[in-house]
Coordinates of C-alpha atoms in Angstrom, one line a residue:
M21 CA 102.3 119.4 165.0
S22 CA 106.1 119.3 164.6
A23 CA 108.3 119.3 167.6
E24 CA 109.5 122.8 168.5
T25 CA 113.1 123.5 169.3
A26 CA 114.5 126.6 170.9
P27 CA 117.4 127.6 173.2
V28 CA 115.9 128.7 176.5
T29 CA 116.7 129.6 180.0
V30 CA 114.8 127.2 182.3
T31 CA 114.1 127.6 186.0
G32 CA 111.9 126.1 188.7
W33 CA 109.0 127.9 190.3
G34 CA 111.3 129.3 192.9
R35 CA 113.4 131.0 190.2
T36 CA 116.6 130.5 192.1
A37 CA 119.0 128.5 189.7
P38 CA 118.3 129.1 186.0
T39 CA 120.2 127.1 183.5
A40 CA 120.1 127.0 179.7
A41 CA 118.8 124.0 177.7
R42 CA 117.4 123.1 174.3
L43 CA 113.6 122.9 174.6
I44 CA 111.7 120.4 172.5
R45 CA 107.9 120.2 172.7
P46 CA 106.7 117.0 171.1
G47 CA 103.1 116.9 169.8
T48 CA 103.0 113.1 169.2
Y49 CA 104.4 110.0 170.8
E50 CA 106.6 109.5 167.8
E51 CA 108.0 113.0 168.2
A52 CA 108.6 112.2 171.9
A53 CA 110.5 109.1 171.0
A54 CA 112.6 111.0 168.4
A55 CA 113.4 113.6 171.0
V56 CA 114.6 111.0 173.4
R57 CA 116.8 109.5 170.7
D58 CA 118.2 112.9 169.9
C59 CA 118.9 114.2 173.5
G60 CA 122.6 114.4 173.0
A61 CA 125.5 113.9 175.4
R62 CA 123.9 115.9 178.2
G63 CA 120.7 113.9 178.1
G64 CA 117.1 115.0 178.6
I65 CA 114.4 115.4 181.2
P66 CA 110.6 115.7 180.8
R67 CA 108.9 118.8 182.1
G68 CA 105.3 119.7 182.6
L69 CA 104.0 123.1 183.7
G70 CA 107.1 124.1 185.6
R71 CA 105.7 124.0 189.1
A72 CA 108.6 122.0 190.6
Y73 CA 110.2 124.6 192.9
G74 CA 113.8 123.6 192.4
D75 CA 115.9 122.2 189.6
A76 CA 114.2 118.8 189.0
A77 CA 112.9 119.8 185.5
Q78 CA 116.1 121.6 184.3
N79 CA 119.0 120.2 182.4
A80 CA 122.0 122.5 181.9
G81 CA 123.5 122.2 178.4
G82 CA 121.1 119.3 177.6
T83 CA 117.5 118.8 176.4
V84 CA 114.2 119.6 178.2
L85 CA 111.1 117.9 176.8
D86 CA 108.1 120.1 177.3
M87 CA 105.3 117.5 177.6
T88 CA 102.4 120.0 177.5
G89 CA 101.8 119.3 173.8
L90 CA 100.6 115.9 174.7
D91 CA 97.3 116.9 176.4
R92 CA 94.5 114.7 175.2
I93 CA 91.9 113.0 177.3
H94 CA 91.3 109.7 175.6
A95 CA 88.6 108.0 177.6
I96 CA 86.4 108.5 180.7
D97 CA 84.6 105.7 182.4
V98 CA 81.8 107.6 184.0
D99 CA 80.4 104.5 185.8
G100 CA 83.7 103.2 187.1
G101 CA 85.3 106.6 187.7
T102 CA 88.5 106.3 185.7
V103 CA 90.2 108.5 183.2
L104 CA 92.8 107.7 180.5
C105 CA 94.8 110.7 179.5
D106 CA 98.1 112.0 178.1
A107 CA 100.7 112.9 180.6
G108 CA 100.6 116.6 179.6
V109 CA 97.0 117.0 180.7
S110 CA 96.8 119.4 183.6
L111 CA 94.8 118.8 186.8
H112 CA 93.0 122.0 186.0
R113 CA 91.8 120.5 182.7
L114 CA 90.7 117.3 184.4
M115 CA 88.7 119.2 186.9
E116 CA 87.0 121.2 184.1
V117 CA 86.0 118.0 182.3
L118 CA 85.4 115.6 185.2
L119 CA 83.6 117.7 187.9
P120 CA 80.4 118.1 185.8
L121 CA 80.3 114.3 185.6
G122 CA 80.5 113.9 189.4
W123 CA 84.2 113.0 189.6
F124 CA 87.2 114.8 191.2
V125 CA 91.0 114.2 191.0
P126 CA 92.0 111.8 193.9
V127 CA 94.9 114.0 195.1
T128 CA 95.7 117.7 194.3
P129 CA 98.5 119.8 195.7
G130 CA 98.3 123.5 196.3
T131 CA 98.0 124.2 192.6
R132 CA 95.9 122.9 189.7
Q133 CA 98.7 123.8 187.3
V134 CA 100.4 120.4 187.4
T135 CA 100.4 117.8 184.7
V136 CA 99.4 114.2 185.3
G137 CA 103.0 113.2 184.3
G138 CA 104.4 115.6 186.8
A139 CA 102.0 114.4 189.4
I140 CA 103.3 110.9 189.0
G141 CA 107.0 111.9 188.7
A142 CA 106.9 113.9 191.9
D143 CA 104.3 111.6 193.5
I144 CA 102.4 114.7 194.6
H145 CA 100.5 114.8 197.9
G146 CA 97.7 117.1 199.1
K147 CA 95.6 117.8 202.2
N148 CA 94.2 114.3 202.2
H149 CA 97.4 112.2 202.5
H150 CA 96.3 110.9 205.9
V151 CA 93.3 109.4 204.2
S152 CA 94.1 108.9 200.5
G153 CA 97.9 108.8 200.2
S154 CA 99.8 110.4 197.3
F155 CA 98.8 110.6 193.6
S156 CA 100.5 107.4 192.4
R157 CA 98.4 105.3 194.8
H158 CA 95.4 106.1 192.5
V159 CA 97.2 105.5 189.2
L160 CA 96.2 102.1 187.8
S161 CA 98.9 102.0 185.0
F162 CA 100.9 104.3 182.8
E163 CA 102.8 104.1 179.5
L164 CA 106.5 104.9 179.8
L165 CA 108.9 105.8 177.0
T166 CA 112.3 104.4 178.2
A167 CA 115.8 105.2 177.1
D168 CA 115.9 102.4 174.6
G169 CA 113.0 103.9 172.7
E170 CA 110.5 101.2 173.9
I171 CA 107.1 102.2 175.2
R172 CA 106.2 100.0 178.2
T173 CA 102.9 99.6 179.9
V174 CA 103.7 99.8 183.6
G175 CA 101.2 98.5 186.2
R176 CA 101.0 99.0 190.0
G177 CA 103.1 96.8 192.2
T178 CA 106.1 96.5 189.8
P179 CA 109.6 97.8 190.4
L180 CA 109.4 100.1 187.4
F181 CA 106.1 101.6 188.7
D182 CA 107.6 102.2 192.2
A183 CA 110.8 103.7 190.7
T184 CA 108.9 106.0 188.5
S185 CA 106.4 107.2 191.2
G186 CA 108.5 110.0 192.7
G187 CA 111.4 109.2 190.4
M188 CA 111.5 112.8 189.1
G189 CA 111.4 111.8 185.5
L190 CA 114.6 109.9 185.6
T191 CA 113.2 106.5 184.5
G192 CA 111.7 107.7 181.3
V193 CA 108.9 109.8 179.8
I194 CA 105.4 109.1 180.9
L195 CA 103.1 109.3 177.9
T196 CA 99.7 108.3 179.2
A197 CA 98.1 107.3 182.5
T198 CA 94.9 105.7 183.8
V199 CA 93.8 107.3 187.1
Q200 CA 91.1 106.2 189.5
L201 CA 88.9 109.2 190.5
Q202 CA 87.0 110.4 193.6
P203 CA 83.2 110.6 193.4
V204 CA 81.6 113.9 194.5
E205 CA 78.1 115.3 194.6
T206 CA 79.0 119.0 194.3
S207 CA 81.8 121.3 193.4
L208 CA 81.7 122.9 196.8
M209 CA 83.6 122.1 200.0
S210 CA 82.2 122.1 203.6
V211 CA 84.9 123.7 205.6
D212 CA 85.6 123.9 209.4
T213 CA 88.1 126.6 210.6
E214 CA 89.7 127.1 214.0
R215 CA 92.6 128.8 215.6
A216 CA 95.3 127.0 217.6
R217 CA 97.1 129.1 220.2
D218 CA 100.6 127.4 219.8
L219 CA 102.3 124.4 218.2
D220 CA 101.3 121.9 221.0
D221 CA 97.7 123.0 220.8
L222 CA 97.8 122.5 217.0
M223 CA 99.3 119.1 217.1
D224 CA 96.9 118.0 219.8
R225 CA 93.9 119.0 217.7
L226 CA 95.3 117.3 214.6
T227 CA 96.1 114.1 216.5
A228 CA 92.7 113.9 218.2
T229 CA 90.4 114.7 215.3
D230 CA 92.1 114.6 211.9
H231 CA 90.5 111.2 211.2
L232 CA 87.1 112.9 211.0
Y233 CA 88.1 114.9 207.9
R234 CA 89.2 113.9 204.4
Y235 CA 91.2 117.1 204.0
S236 CA 93.3 118.9 206.6
V237 CA 95.9 121.6 206.6
A238 CA 97.2 124.2 209.1
W239 CA 98.7 127.6 208.2
I240 CA 101.3 128.3 210.8
D241 CA 102.9 131.6 211.9
L242 CA 106.6 130.9 212.0
L243 CA 107.5 134.4 213.1
A244 CA 105.5 134.1 216.4
R245 CA 107.7 133.5 219.4
G246 CA 107.4 132.8 223.1
A247 CA 104.1 131.4 224.3
A248 CA 102.7 131.9 220.8
T249 CA 105.3 129.9 218.9
G250 CA 103.7 127.8 216.2
R251 CA 100.2 129.4 216.5
A252 CA 98.1 128.4 213.6
V253 CA 94.9 128.5 211.7
L254 CA 93.6 125.0 211.1
T255 CA 91.3 124.4 208.1
R256 CA 89.7 121.1 207.4
G257 CA 86.8 119.8 205.3
D258 CA 85.2 117.5 202.8
H259 CA 83.3 117.6 199.6
A260 CA 79.9 119.1 200.4
P261 CA 76.9 116.7 199.8
L262 CA 74.1 118.0 197.7
D263 CA 71.7 118.4 200.6
A264 CA 74.1 120.9 202.2
L265 CA 73.8 123.4 199.4
P266 CA 71.3 126.3 199.5
T267 CA 68.5 126.0 197.0
R268 CA 70.0 128.4 194.4
A269 CA 73.3 126.5 194.4
R270 CA 71.5 123.2 193.7
R271 CA 70.6 124.4 190.2
A272 CA 74.2 123.8 189.1
P273 CA 75.8 121.8 191.9
L274 CA 78.8 120.7 189.9
A275 CA 79.7 124.0 188.3
F276 CA 83.5 124.6 188.4
R277 CA 84.4 128.3 188.9
T278 CA 87.9 129.7 189.2
P279 CA 88.2 133.4 190.1
Q280 CA 91.1 135.2 188.6
F281 CA 92.9 138.3 190.0
P282 CA 95.5 140.5 188.3
A283 CA 98.9 139.0 187.8
A284 CA 101.7 139.8 190.1
P285 CA 104.0 142.6 188.6
A286 CA 107.0 141.4 186.7
F287 CA 109.4 142.7 189.3
L288 CA 108.9 143.7 192.9
P289 CA 111.5 145.4 195.0
E290 CA 114.0 143.1 196.8
G291 CA 113.3 143.0 200.5
L292 CA 109.6 143.8 200.2
L293 CA 108.8 140.6 202.1
G294 CA 111.0 141.3 205.1
R295 CA 110.5 140.3 208.6
R296 CA 108.5 143.4 209.5
S297 CA 106.0 143.2 206.6
V298 CA 105.6 139.4 206.9
G299 CA 105.2 139.7 210.6
L300 CA 102.4 142.2 210.2
F301 CA 100.7 140.0 207.6
N302 CA 100.9 137.0 209.8
E303 CA 99.4 138.9 212.7
L304 CA 96.5 140.1 210.7
W305 CA 95.9 136.7 209.1
Y306 CA 95.8 134.9 212.4
R307 CA 93.6 137.6 214.0
K308 CA 91.1 137.6 211.2
A309 CA 90.6 133.8 211.3
P310 CA 87.5 132.7 213.3
R311 CA 88.2 131.1 216.6
A312 CA 85.8 128.3 215.5
R313 CA 83.6 128.1 212.4
T314 CA 81.9 125.0 211.0
G315 CA 80.2 124.1 207.7
E316 CA 81.3 127.1 205.6
L317 CA 80.8 126.4 201.9
Q318 CA 83.8 127.2 199.8
R319 CA 84.6 126.7 196.1
I320 CA 87.1 124.0 195.3
S321 CA 89.4 126.6 193.9
T322 CA 89.3 128.6 197.2
F323 CA 89.8 125.7 199.4
F324 CA 92.6 123.9 197.5
H325 CA 94.2 126.5 195.2
P326 CA 93.9 130.1 196.4
L327 CA 97.2 131.2 194.9
D328 CA 96.2 130.0 191.4
G329 CA 94.0 133.0 191.3
V330 CA 97.0 135.3 191.1
P331 CA 99.0 134.5 187.9
H332 CA 102.8 134.5 188.4
W333 CA 102.5 134.9 192.2
N334 CA 106.1 133.6 192.5
R335 CA 107.2 137.1 191.3
I336 CA 106.3 138.6 194.7
Y337 CA 109.7 137.5 196.1
G338 CA 111.6 139.7 193.6
R339 CA 114.3 138.9 191.2
G340 CA 116.2 136.7 193.7
G341 CA 113.3 134.2 193.9
F342 CA 112.6 132.0 196.9
V343 CA 113.3 128.6 198.4
Q344 CA 110.5 126.3 199.4
Y345 CA 111.7 124.0 202.2
Q346 CA 109.6 121.0 203.0
F347 CA 110.4 118.1 205.3
V348 CA 108.7 115.2 207.1
V349 CA 109.5 113.6 210.4
G350 CA 107.9 110.5 211.8
P351 CA 105.6 109.7 214.7
G352 CA 107.5 109.9 218.0
Q353 CA 109.6 112.8 216.6
E354 CA 107.4 115.6 217.8
E355 CA 110.2 117.0 219.9
A356 CA 112.3 117.3 216.7
L357 CA 109.5 119.1 215.0
R358 CA 109.1 121.5 218.0
G359 CA 112.9 122.2 217.9
I360 CA 112.9 123.0 214.2
V361 CA 109.9 125.3 214.5
R362 CA 111.6 127.1 217.4
R363 CA 114.8 127.5 215.4
I364 CA 112.9 128.9 212.4
S365 CA 111.1 131.3 214.6
E366 CA 114.3 132.4 216.3
H367 CA 116.0 132.8 213.0
R368 CA 113.2 135.1 212.0
C369 CA 112.6 133.5 208.6
P370 CA 110.0 135.8 206.9
S371 CA 107.6 133.1 205.7
F372 CA 103.9 133.9 205.1
L373 CA 103.3 130.6 203.2
A374 CA 103.9 128.0 205.8
V375 CA 101.8 124.9 206.3
L376 CA 101.8 121.9 208.6
K377 CA 100.0 118.6 207.8
R378 CA 99.9 115.0 209.0
F379 CA 100.9 112.2 206.6
G380 CA 99.4 108.8 206.6
D381 CA 100.9 105.5 205.5
A382 CA 104.0 105.6 203.3
D383 CA 103.6 105.3 199.6
P384 CA 105.4 102.5 197.6
G385 CA 107.5 104.8 195.4
W386 CA 111.1 104.4 196.2
L387 CA 111.8 108.1 196.1
S388 CA 108.3 109.2 197.2
F389 CA 108.4 111.9 199.8
P390 CA 105.5 111.2 202.1
A391 CA 106.1 109.0 205.1
P392 CA 103.9 108.7 208.3
G393 CA 104.3 111.7 210.6
W394 CA 104.4 115.5 210.4
T395 CA 105.3 117.6 207.3
L396 CA 106.1 121.3 207.4
A397 CA 106.5 123.4 204.2
L398 CA 107.6 127.1 204.1
D399 CA 108.6 129.6 201.5
I400 CA 111.6 131.8 202.3
P401 CA 113.1 134.6 200.2
A402 CA 116.3 133.2 198.7
G403 CA 118.3 136.3 199.5
L404 CA 117.8 136.0 203.3
P405 CA 121.3 136.3 204.8
G406 CA 122.8 133.0 206.0
L407 CA 119.9 131.0 204.6
G408 CA 122.0 128.3 203.0
A409 CA 123.9 127.5 206.1
F410 CA 120.8 127.6 208.2
L411 CA 118.9 125.1 206.0
D412 CA 122.0 122.8 205.9
E413 CA 121.7 122.7 209.7
L414 CA 117.9 121.9 209.5
D415 CA 118.7 119.1 207.0
E416 CA 121.0 117.5 209.6
E417 CA 118.3 117.7 212.2
V418 CA 115.7 116.2 209.8
A419 CA 118.0 113.4 208.8
A420 CA 118.9 112.7 212.5
A421 CA 115.2 112.4 213.2
G422 CA 114.8 109.8 210.4
G423 CA 113.0 112.3 208.2
R424 CA 113.6 113.6 204.6
V425 CA 113.1 116.6 202.4
Y426 CA 110.9 116.8 199.3
L427 CA 113.0 116.5 196.1
A428 CA 110.3 118.2 194.0
K429 CA 110.8 121.3 196.0
D430 CA 114.6 121.0 196.7
S431 CA 117.3 123.1 195.1
R432 CA 120.2 122.9 197.6
L433 CA 120.3 119.6 199.5
R434 CA 123.8 118.1 200.0
P435 CA 124.1 114.7 198.3
E436 CA 125.7 113.0 201.3
L437 CA 122.4 113.2 203.2
L438 CA 120.2 111.6 200.6
A439 CA 120.8 108.0 201.5
A440 CA 119.9 108.6 205.1
M441 CA 116.6 110.2 204.0
Y442 CA 115.6 107.8 201.2
P443 CA 116.4 104.1 202.2
R444 CA 115.5 102.8 198.7
L445 CA 118.0 105.1 197.0
D446 CA 120.4 102.2 196.1
D447 CA 117.5 100.2 194.5
F448 CA 116.6 103.3 192.5
R449 CA 120.1 103.8 191.3
T450 CA 120.5 100.1 190.4
L451 CA 117.3 100.1 188.3
R452 CA 118.3 103.3 186.6
A453 CA 121.7 101.8 185.7
E454 CA 120.0 98.8 184.2
L455 CA 117.2 100.6 182.4
D456 CA 119.3 103.6 181.2
P457 CA 123.0 102.6 181.0
R458 CA 123.9 105.5 178.8
G459 CA 122.3 108.1 181.1
V460 CA 119.8 109.4 178.6
F461 CA 117.6 110.9 181.3
R462 CA 119.4 113.5 183.4
S463 CA 118.6 116.7 185.1
D464 CA 120.2 119.4 187.2
L465 CA 118.8 117.6 190.3
S466 CA 120.1 114.2 189.3
R467 CA 123.6 115.6 188.8
R468 CA 123.6 117.6 192.0
L469 CA 122.4 114.6 194.1
A470 CA 124.1 111.8 192.0
L471 CA 120.8 110.1 191.4

């Protein structure tokens, strides 16, 4: 298949900062190499399925390499539990192929619609970071097309591996990857759900018992105030063993089913997700959750990816789009987390998609986001008055607490805060300068933050 070229408007999943670029969709490694050589003065950036929320996979006036045309699964070691695949293969496709064989992807975020290359470039994390770390921890090696046109095999523990893991596509184009998988007996999850009355109650529960679960996440009501500030619904679980399934389900224990609902309308009225409507939704969501329920069997798609069932769900925020803000602060910074949650609650940010998780050990990627501690992510309509200034203030608090924001979701961080948040930033910049002295790989994110 020949590479396709077209002028397009490109945006992140948040739909906040569209820019125009030339789109090339290579179908072979040779076409990918030719596209890198022909990026032009504004450079190029690889892009997967477009689920980075901000401007990481955009390149105003330059080239965007759509890597979804490279989507072959080359080899599966059923005994050893590894897969060798192209970078454009989605996690959804891996689940379709691997689950019937008794294997699952080692880390998945809140969507299956992420490519393997994107998973490495953003060093994605999921509900199991406190146990399993981020995606790149399970990557054995990858092939990287660098700015000089060379294809390098990059193994774990090397500077280029650590710069590329979380490097947002700025060290080169990942072509293939070999990934270690997670063994499972079924395609169902055994899930425990409980309500927490406030933020302190939630953190106490997570601290005391998170080690008992492979997966853990809390939906948090950021509009609740007073004694209920930070109230939450805590959901935790693990892959269900075969003997936990009812007799009928044991006939096809590894079947992978993904329910689909109607797509969100192309346009919804601005302000539909206001404080009143979101406050009502949050109240109903909290009240309908069980006070304590154990051992519920859920589909993998229900537990991990509920929003994937609604195509184009990002449209619900209207034409103005939304900002997803995610940060992490370390152990001992619980008071900083409490203060930020109180400030968000007092500011009345209408967020119905807000989750709190605990991270485990830091990952080796120089720009990888996860670090030990607490991470909070929330979606906010981009048109909320005063949002930019408010988030700037939160950035300052996060940096002062030794924390950082997630670059794969960012669209507005000020560059002067980056070094405080990412201590290996200078190492990353130095390696990039040596590997790509002409600046072949660039993006809107890299220009904005001087990466």
